[in-house]
Amino acid sequence: MTGNDSDSNTKSDKPPIDQKTALDNTATVTTATVHTESAATATAPTESAWHRWFGSPHAVKPGLLHRAYAIPSILIGLLFTLGPMCVIVAFSFMSRPDMGGGVKFQFATDAYEKLLFRHDFFGNRFFDTRYLEVFGTSLWQALLTTAVCVALAFPIALWMSMKSAKVQQILVLLVTIPFWTNLLVRTYAWMLILNENGPINWAANLLGIGKQQLLYTSFASVIGLIYTFLPFAILPMYSALSGFDFRLVEAAYDLGAHKLTVMRRVILRAAMPGVMSGVALCFIPAFGSYVQPVLLGGGRVLMVGNLIASQFAEARNWPFGAALSTVILAITLLGAFLATVLGGKASRKAGMTL
């Protein structure tokens, strides 16, 4: 007997399965599955009272559930951010009490009138520019600080973005190191650098220039502001340039573009969202700064932040201090809005270009 004959005999020994038997087996399996699912449903825990009242988290859309999780953070942010702002704005429209500090809960616009006018002994009102000059000084120093910070931060951020990933991590760490030290300590360190016996005047004497009055000047105040807010300009620019594809620069060179054209039309356009963020992060806090004008400027440079502090502390004129704070708030909100709009346009323009 051959192998093929044995295989055919073995196959012929198995009884054939007709269609009716196959259908019966399928029905048996289906019935068992239904009974199993019913038993699992019967043994499942009943819905809790929490789910009956507030709904099951699995039945809620993910987007809606995520918004619900954000409600506590939003409430805390509104309470501790928007709440004090509303109090300051309300104080600015109240009267000054006859004695002491605080406010008198009586509607008045005297605080805002004091920004522009003064009254003489006979009650005559005259236009006064004293406080406008303070705002002008603050605006000038904030703009100068912002311009210098952006000019210094852009090449630094560009250089950082061209390094390897490991080197970039080290450089970002070095940029953030000043934040590890208190601002007062860093400002006092600049006082030691800029005083008459500091290293700058020592180098000036060595060169035959002689000692220069650097401390307690507007120059010292601006130096302190630049040092404080320079990292705020570097980090957003680096963030914008870290994902930049530098092969676009090579492509621009291959097409015959000049170096200045490549910088202006390719690199700077890609970094523009970070530049606008850096402008906002430098200008807004520099406009209302307090520590640098007091310590480095020696009180000779009167800025809005110092004026507000004096109104709440020494002059005890809370409504006027609140009015000054409200004006600063309006200016900073306007600056933040413009930075957001211009930054969004720059992002869209850079995206279309790249």
CSV table of C-alpha atoms in Angstrom, one decimal:
chain,number,residue,atom,x,y,z
A,1,MET,CA,0.0,0.0,0.0
A,2,THR,CA,1.4,3.4,-1.0
A,3,GLY,CA,1.4,6.5,1.1
A,4,ASN,CA,-1.2,8.2,-1.0
A,5,ASP,CA,-3.6,5.2,-0.5
A,6,SER,CA,-3.2,5.4,3.3
A,7,ASP,CA,-3.9,9.2,3.3
A,8,SER,CA,-7.0,8.7,1.2
A,9,ASN,CA,-8.3,5.9,3.5
A,10,THR,CA,-7.6,8.1,6.6
A,11,LYS,CA,-9.6,11.0,5.1
A,12,SER,CA,-12.4,8.7,4.1
A,13,ASP,CA,-12.7,7.3,7.7
A,14,LYS,CA,-13.9,10.8,9.1
A,15,PRO,CA,-17.6,11.2,8.9
A,16,PRO,CA,-18.8,14.1,6.8
A,17,ILE,CA,-20.3,17.2,8.6
A,18,ASP,CA,-23.5,18.2,7.0
A,19,GLN,CA,-24.9,21.8,6.9
A,20,LYS,CA,-27.5,21.2,9.7
A,21,THR,CA,-24.8,20.0,12.2
A,22,ALA,CA,-22.7,23.1,11.5
A,23,LEU,CA,-25.7,25.4,12.0
A,24,ASP,CA,-26.5,23.7,15.3
A,25,ASN,CA,-22.9,24.2,16.6
A,26,THR,CA,-23.0,27.9,15.6
A,27,ALA,CA,-26.3,28.4,17.5
A,28,THR,CA,-24.9,26.7,20.6
A,29,VAL,CA,-21.8,29.0,20.6
A,30,THR,CA,-23.9,32.1,20.1
A,31,THR,CA,-26.3,31.1,22.9
A,32,ALA,CA,-23.3,30.5,25.3
A,33,THR,CA,-21.9,33.9,24.4
A,34,VAL,CA,-25.2,35.6,25.1
A,35,HIS,CA,-25.5,33.9,28.5
A,36,THR,CA,-22.0,34.9,29.4
A,37,GLU,CA,-22.6,38.6,28.5
A,38,SER,CA,-25.9,38.5,30.5
A,39,ALA,CA,-24.1,37.0,33.5
A,40,ALA,CA,-21.4,39.7,33.3
A,41,THR,CA,-24.1,42.4,33.1
A,42,ALA,CA,-25.9,41.0,36.1
A,43,THR,CA,-22.8,40.9,38.2
A,44,ALA,CA,-21.6,44.4,37.2
A,45,PRO,CA,-21.8,47.0,39.9
A,46,THR,CA,-24.8,49.3,39.9
A,47,GLU,CA,-24.4,52.9,38.9
A,48,SER,CA,-23.3,55.1,41.9
A,49,ALA,CA,-25.3,58.1,43.1
A,50,TRP,CA,-22.5,60.4,41.9
A,51,HIS,CA,-22.9,59.1,38.3
A,52,ARG,CA,-26.7,59.4,38.5
A,53,TRP,CA,-26.5,63.0,39.6
A,54,PHE,CA,-23.4,64.3,37.7
A,55,GLY,CA,-23.2,61.8,34.9
A,56,SER,CA,-20.5,59.2,34.2
A,57,PRO,CA,-17.1,60.6,33.1
A,58,HIS,CA,-17.1,58.0,30.3
A,59,ALA,CA,-20.3,59.5,28.9
A,60,VAL,CA,-18.9,63.1,28.9
A,61,LYS,CA,-17.1,64.3,25.8
A,62,PRO,CA,-13.4,64.6,26.4
A,63,GLY,CA,-13.3,68.3,25.5
A,64,LEU,CA,-16.1,69.2,28.0
A,65,LEU,CA,-14.5,67.1,30.7
A,66,HIS,CA,-11.1,68.8,30.3
A,67,ARG,CA,-12.8,72.2,30.5
A,68,ALA,CA,-14.5,71.1,33.8
A,69,TYR,CA,-11.1,70.1,35.2
A,70,ALA,CA,-9.8,73.6,34.4
A,71,ILE,CA,-12.6,75.4,36.4
A,72,PRO,CA,-10.7,75.4,39.8
A,73,SER,CA,-7.6,76.8,38.2
A,74,ILE,CA,-9.6,79.5,36.3
A,75,LEU,CA,-11.4,80.5,39.5
A,76,ILE,CA,-8.2,80.8,41.4
A,77,GLY,CA,-6.6,82.8,38.7
A,78,LEU,CA,-9.6,85.2,38.5
A,79,LEU,CA,-9.7,85.5,42.3
A,80,PHE,CA,-6.0,86.4,42.8
A,81,THR,CA,-5.4,88.2,39.5
A,82,LEU,CA,-8.6,89.9,38.3
A,83,GLY,CA,-9.8,90.5,41.9
A,84,PRO,CA,-7.0,92.9,43.0
A,85,MET,CA,-7.2,94.7,39.6
A,86,CYS,CA,-10.8,95.4,40.2
A,87,VAL,CA,-10.1,96.7,43.7
A,88,ILE,CA,-7.4,99.0,42.4
A,89,VAL,CA,-9.7,100.4,39.7
A,90,ALA,CA,-12.5,100.9,42.2
A,91,PHE,CA,-10.2,102.7,44.6
A,92,SER,CA,-9.1,105.1,41.9
A,93,PHE,CA,-12.7,106.4,41.6
A,94,MET,CA,-13.0,107.1,45.3
A,95,SER,CA,-12.3,110.0,47.5
A,96,ARG,CA,-9.3,110.6,49.8
A,97,PRO,CA,-10.3,110.6,53.5
A,98,ASP,CA,-9.7,113.8,55.6
A,99,MET,CA,-7.0,112.1,57.7
A,100,GLY,CA,-4.9,109.0,57.4
A,101,GLY,CA,-4.7,106.6,54.5
A,102,GLY,CA,-7.3,104.4,52.9
A,103,VAL,CA,-10.2,105.6,50.8
A,104,LYS,CA,-13.6,107.2,51.4
A,105,PHE,CA,-16.3,105.3,49.7
A,106,GLN,CA,-17.6,108.2,47.7
A,107,PHE,CA,-17.4,108.5,44.0
A,108,ALA,CA,-14.9,111.0,42.7
A,109,THR,CA,-12.6,111.7,39.8
A,110,ASP,CA,-10.1,113.9,41.7
A,111,ALA,CA,-7.3,111.3,41.4
A,112,TYR,CA,-7.4,111.4,37.6
A,113,GLU,CA,-7.7,115.2,37.5
A,114,LYS,CA,-4.6,115.4,39.6
A,115,LEU,CA,-2.7,113.6,36.8
A,116,LEU,CA,-3.2,116.6,34.5
A,117,PHE,CA,-4.1,119.6,36.6
A,118,ARG,CA,-3.1,121.3,39.9
A,119,HIS,CA,-4.9,123.9,42.0
A,120,ASP,CA,-3.3,127.0,43.5
A,121,PHE,CA,-4.1,128.6,46.8
A,122,PHE,CA,-7.1,130.4,45.4
A,123,GLY,CA,-8.6,127.3,43.9
A,124,ASN,CA,-7.6,128.1,40.3
A,125,ARG,CA,-6.8,125.1,38.1
A,126,PHE,CA,-3.7,124.9,35.9
A,127,PHE,CA,-2.4,122.3,33.5
A,128,ASP,CA,0.5,120.4,35.2
A,129,THR,CA,3.0,118.3,33.5
A,130,ARG,CA,4.9,116.9,36.5
A,131,TYR,CA,3.3,113.4,36.4
A,132,LEU,CA,3.3,113.3,32.6
A,133,GLU,CA,7.1,113.8,32.8
A,134,VAL,CA,7.3,110.8,35.2
A,135,PHE,CA,5.4,108.7,32.7
A,136,GLY,CA,7.6,110.0,29.9
A,137,THR,CA,10.8,109.0,31.9
A,138,SER,CA,9.3,105.6,32.6
A,139,LEU,CA,8.3,105.1,28.9
A,140,TRP,CA,11.7,106.2,27.7
A,141,GLN,CA,13.6,103.9,30.0
A,142,ALA,CA,11.3,101.0,29.2
A,143,LEU,CA,11.7,101.5,25.4
A,144,LEU,CA,15.5,101.9,25.7
A,145,THR,CA,15.7,98.8,27.9
A,146,THR,CA,13.5,96.8,25.4
A,147,ALA,CA,15.5,97.9,22.4
A,148,VAL,CA,18.9,97.0,23.9
A,149,CYS,CA,17.6,93.7,25.2
A,150,VAL,CA,16.2,92.7,21.8
A,151,ALA,CA,19.4,93.8,20.0
A,152,LEU,CA,21.5,91.7,22.4
A,153,ALA,CA,19.2,88.7,22.7
A,154,PHE,CA,18.7,88.0,19.0
A,155,PRO,CA,22.4,87.1,18.1
A,156,ILE,CA,22.6,85.1,21.4
A,157,ALA,CA,19.5,83.2,20.6
A,158,LEU,CA,20.6,82.6,17.1
A,159,TRP,CA,24.0,81.3,18.2
A,160,MET,CA,22.3,79.0,20.8
A,161,SER,CA,19.9,77.5,18.2
A,162,MET,CA,22.8,76.6,16.0
A,163,LYS,CA,24.5,74.4,18.6
A,164,SER,CA,23.9,70.7,19.2
A,165,ALA,CA,21.0,69.6,21.4
A,166,LYS,CA,23.3,68.8,24.4
A,167,VAL,CA,25.0,72.2,24.2
A,168,GLN,CA,21.7,74.0,23.9
A,169,GLN,CA,20.5,72.5,27.1
A,170,ILE,CA,23.7,73.7,28.9
A,171,LEU,CA,23.3,77.2,27.4
A,172,VAL,CA,19.6,77.5,28.4
A,173,LEU,CA,20.6,76.5,31.9
A,174,LEU,CA,23.2,79.3,31.9
A,175,VAL,CA,20.7,81.8,30.8
A,176,THR,CA,18.3,80.8,33.6
A,177,ILE,CA,20.9,80.8,36.3
A,178,PRO,CA,20.3,84.5,37.3
A,179,PHE,CA,16.7,83.5,38.2
A,180,TRP,CA,18.1,81.3,41.0
A,181,THR,CA,19.2,84.4,42.9
A,182,ASN,CA,17.0,87.0,44.5
A,183,LEU,CA,16.6,90.2,42.5
A,184,LEU,CA,17.7,92.4,45.4
A,185,VAL,CA,21.0,90.4,45.7
A,186,ARG,CA,21.7,90.8,42.0
A,187,THR,CA,20.9,94.6,42.2
A,188,TYR,CA,23.3,95.0,45.2
A,189,ALA,CA,26.0,93.3,43.2
A,190,TRP,CA,25.6,95.9,40.4
A,191,MET,CA,25.9,98.6,43.1
A,192,LEU,CA,29.3,97.2,44.0
A,193,ILE,CA,30.3,97.1,40.3
A,194,LEU,CA,29.2,100.6,39.5
A,195,ASN,CA,30.3,102.5,42.7
A,196,GLU,CA,33.4,104.7,42.8
A,197,ASN,CA,35.7,101.9,44.0
A,198,GLY,CA,34.2,99.3,41.6
A,199,PRO,CA,36.0,97.4,38.8
A,200,ILE,CA,34.6,99.8,36.1
A,201,ASN,CA,36.1,102.9,37.8
A,202,TRP,CA,39.3,100.9,38.5
A,203,ALA,CA,39.7,100.2,34.8
A,204,ALA,CA,38.9,103.8,34.0
A,205,ASN,CA,41.7,105.0,36.3
A,206,LEU,CA,44.0,102.5,34.8
A,207,LEU,CA,43.3,103.9,31.3
A,208,GLY,CA,43.7,107.5,32.5
A,209,ILE,CA,40.0,108.4,32.1
A,210,GLY,CA,39.5,109.0,35.8
A,211,LYS,CA,36.6,108.1,38.0
A,212,GLN,CA,33.1,108.5,36.7
A,213,GLN,CA,29.8,108.9,38.5
A,214,LEU,CA,28.0,105.8,37.4
A,215,LEU,CA,26.0,104.8,40.4
A,216,TYR,CA,22.8,106.7,41.3
A,217,THR,CA,22.3,107.9,37.7
A,218,SER,CA,19.8,107.1,35.0
A,219,PHE,CA,22.5,105.1,33.2
A,220,ALA,CA,22.8,102.8,36.2
A,221,SER,CA,19.1,102.3,36.3
A,222,VAL,CA,19.0,101.4,32.7
A,223,ILE,CA,21.9,99.0,33.1
A,224,GLY,CA,20.0,97.3,35.9
A,225,LEU,CA,16.9,97.0,33.9
A,226,ILE,CA,18.8,95.5,30.9
A,227,TYR,CA,20.5,93.0,33.1
A,228,THR,CA,17.2,92.0,34.7
A,229,PHE,CA,15.1,91.5,31.6
A,230,LEU,CA,17.7,90.3,29.1
A,231,PRO,CA,16.8,86.6,29.7
A,232,PHE,CA,13.2,87.4,29.1
A,233,ALA,CA,14.1,88.4,25.6
A,234,ILE,CA,16.6,85.5,24.9
A,235,LEU,CA,14.3,82.6,25.9
A,236,PRO,CA,11.3,83.3,23.5
A,237,MET,CA,13.7,84.1,20.6
A,238,TYR,CA,15.6,80.9,21.2
A,239,SER,CA,12.3,79.0,21.4
A,240,ALA,CA,11.3,80.4,18.0
A,241,LEU,CA,14.6,79.6,16.4
A,242,SER,CA,15.2,76.2,18.0
A,243,GLY,CA,12.9,74.6,15.5
A,244,PHE,CA,14.2,76.5,12.5
A,245,ASP,CA,15.4,74.5,9.6
A,246,PHE,CA,18.8,76.0,8.7
A,247,ARG,CA,18.8,74.3,5.3
A,248,LEU,CA,16.6,77.2,4.2
A,249,VAL,CA,19.6,79.5,4.7
A,250,GLU,CA,21.7,77.3,2.5
A,251,ALA,CA,18.9,77.3,-0.1
A,252,ALA,CA,18.7,81.1,0.0
A,253,TYR,CA,22.5,81.3,-0.5
A,254,ASP,CA,22.3,78.9,-3.4
A,255,LEU,CA,19.7,81.1,-5.0
A,256,GLY,CA,22.1,84.0,-4.8
A,257,ALA,CA,20.7,85.9,-1.8
A,258,HIS,CA,22.9,88.3,0.1
A,259,LYS,CA,23.8,87.8,3.8
A,260,LEU,CA,21.7,90.7,4.9
A,261,THR,CA,18.8,89.5,2.7
A,262,VAL,CA,19.0,86.0,4.2
A,263,MET,CA,19.1,87.5,7.7
A,264,ARG,CA,16.1,89.8,7.1
A,265,ARG,CA,13.9,87.7,4.8
A,266,VAL,CA,14.6,84.2,6.2
A,267,ILE,CA,16.0,84.1,9.7
A,268,LEU,CA,14.5,87.3,11.2
A,269,ARG,CA,11.1,86.5,9.8
A,270,ALA,CA,11.2,83.1,11.4
A,271,ALA,CA,12.2,84.6,14.7
A,272,MET,CA,9.7,87.4,14.6
A,273,PRO,CA,7.1,85.7,16.9
A,274,GLY,CA,9.8,85.2,19.5
A,275,VAL,CA,10.9,88.8,19.0
A,276,MET,CA,7.4,90.1,19.7
A,277,SER,CA,7.1,88.0,22.8
A,278,GLY,CA,10.5,89.3,24.0
A,279,VAL,CA,9.4,92.9,23.4
A,280,ALA,CA,6.3,92.3,25.5
A,281,LEU,CA,8.1,90.5,28.3
A,282,CYS,CA,10.7,93.3,28.5
A,283,PHE,CA,8.6,96.4,28.0
A,284,ILE,CA,5.7,95.6,30.4
A,285,PRO,CA,7.7,94.9,33.6
A,286,ALA,CA,10.3,97.5,32.8
A,287,PHE,CA,7.7,100.3,32.5
A,288,GLY,CA,6.6,99.8,36.1
A,289,SER,CA,9.9,98.7,37.6
A,290,TYR,CA,10.7,99.7,41.2
A,291,VAL,CA,13.8,98.1,42.5
A,292,GLN,CA,16.4,99.3,39.9
A,293,PRO,CA,15.4,103.0,40.0
A,294,VAL,CA,15.5,103.1,43.8
A,295,LEU,CA,18.7,101.2,44.4
A,296,LEU,CA,20.8,102.0,41.3
A,297,GLY,CA,19.2,105.3,40.5
A,298,GLY,CA,19.3,106.4,44.1
A,299,GLY,CA,15.9,107.9,44.0
A,300,ARG,CA,17.1,110.5,41.6
A,301,VAL,CA,15.3,108.7,38.7
A,302,LEU,CA,11.6,109.0,39.5
A,303,MET,CA,9.6,106.4,37.6
A,304,VAL,CA,6.0,105.4,37.8
A,305,GLY,CA,6.6,102.5,40.1
A,306,ASN,CA,8.4,104.7,42.7
A,307,LEU,CA,5.6,107.3,42.4
A,308,ILE,CA,3.0,104.7,43.1
A,309,ALA,CA,4.9,103.4,46.1
A,310,SER,CA,5.3,106.9,47.6
A,311,GLN,CA,1.6,107.6,47.2
A,312,PHE,CA,0.6,104.5,49.1
A,313,ALA,CA,3.3,104.8,51.8
A,314,GLU,CA,4.4,108.3,52.4
A,315,ALA,CA,1.7,110.5,50.9
A,316,ARG,CA,-1.1,108.2,52.1
A,317,ASN,CA,-3.1,109.2,49.0
A,318,TRP,CA,-4.5,105.8,48.0
A,319,PRO,CA,-6.9,107.0,45.3
A,320,PHE,CA,-4.1,108.8,43.4
A,321,GLY,CA,-1.8,105.8,43.7
A,322,ALA,CA,-4.7,103.6,42.5
A,323,ALA,CA,-5.2,106.0,39.5
A,324,LEU,CA,-1.6,105.7,38.6
A,325,SER,CA,-1.7,101.9,38.8
A,326,THR,CA,-4.8,101.9,36.6
A,327,VAL,CA,-3.1,104.0,34.0
A,328,ILE,CA,-0.1,101.6,34.0
A,329,LEU,CA,-2.5,98.7,33.8
A,330,ALA,CA,-4.2,100.2,30.7
A,331,ILE,CA,-0.8,100.9,29.0
A,332,THR,CA,0.5,97.4,29.7
A,333,LEU,CA,-2.7,95.7,28.5
A,334,LEU,CA,-2.5,97.8,25.3
A,335,GLY,CA,1.1,96.8,24.9
A,336,ALA,CA,0.3,93.1,25.5
A,337,PHE,CA,-2.6,93.3,23.0
A,338,LEU,CA,-0.4,94.9,20.3
A,339,ALA,CA,2.3,92.3,20.9
A,340,THR,CA,-0.2,89.5,20.6
A,341,VAL,CA,-1.7,90.8,17.4
A,342,LEU,CA,1.7,91.6,15.8
A,343,GLY,CA,3.1,88.3,17.0
A,344,GLY,CA,0.2,86.4,15.5
A,345,LYS,CA,0.6,88.1,12.2
A,346,ALA,CA,4.4,87.4,12.3
A,347,SER,CA,3.7,83.7,13.0
A,348,ARG,CA,1.3,83.4,10.1
A,349,LYS,CA,3.6,85.3,7.8
A,350,ALA,CA,6.6,83.2,8.8
A,351,GLY,CA,4.5,80.0,8.3
A,352,MET,CA,3.5,81.1,4.8
A,353,THR,CA,7.0,82.0,4.0
A,354,LEU,CA,8.6,78.9,5.3
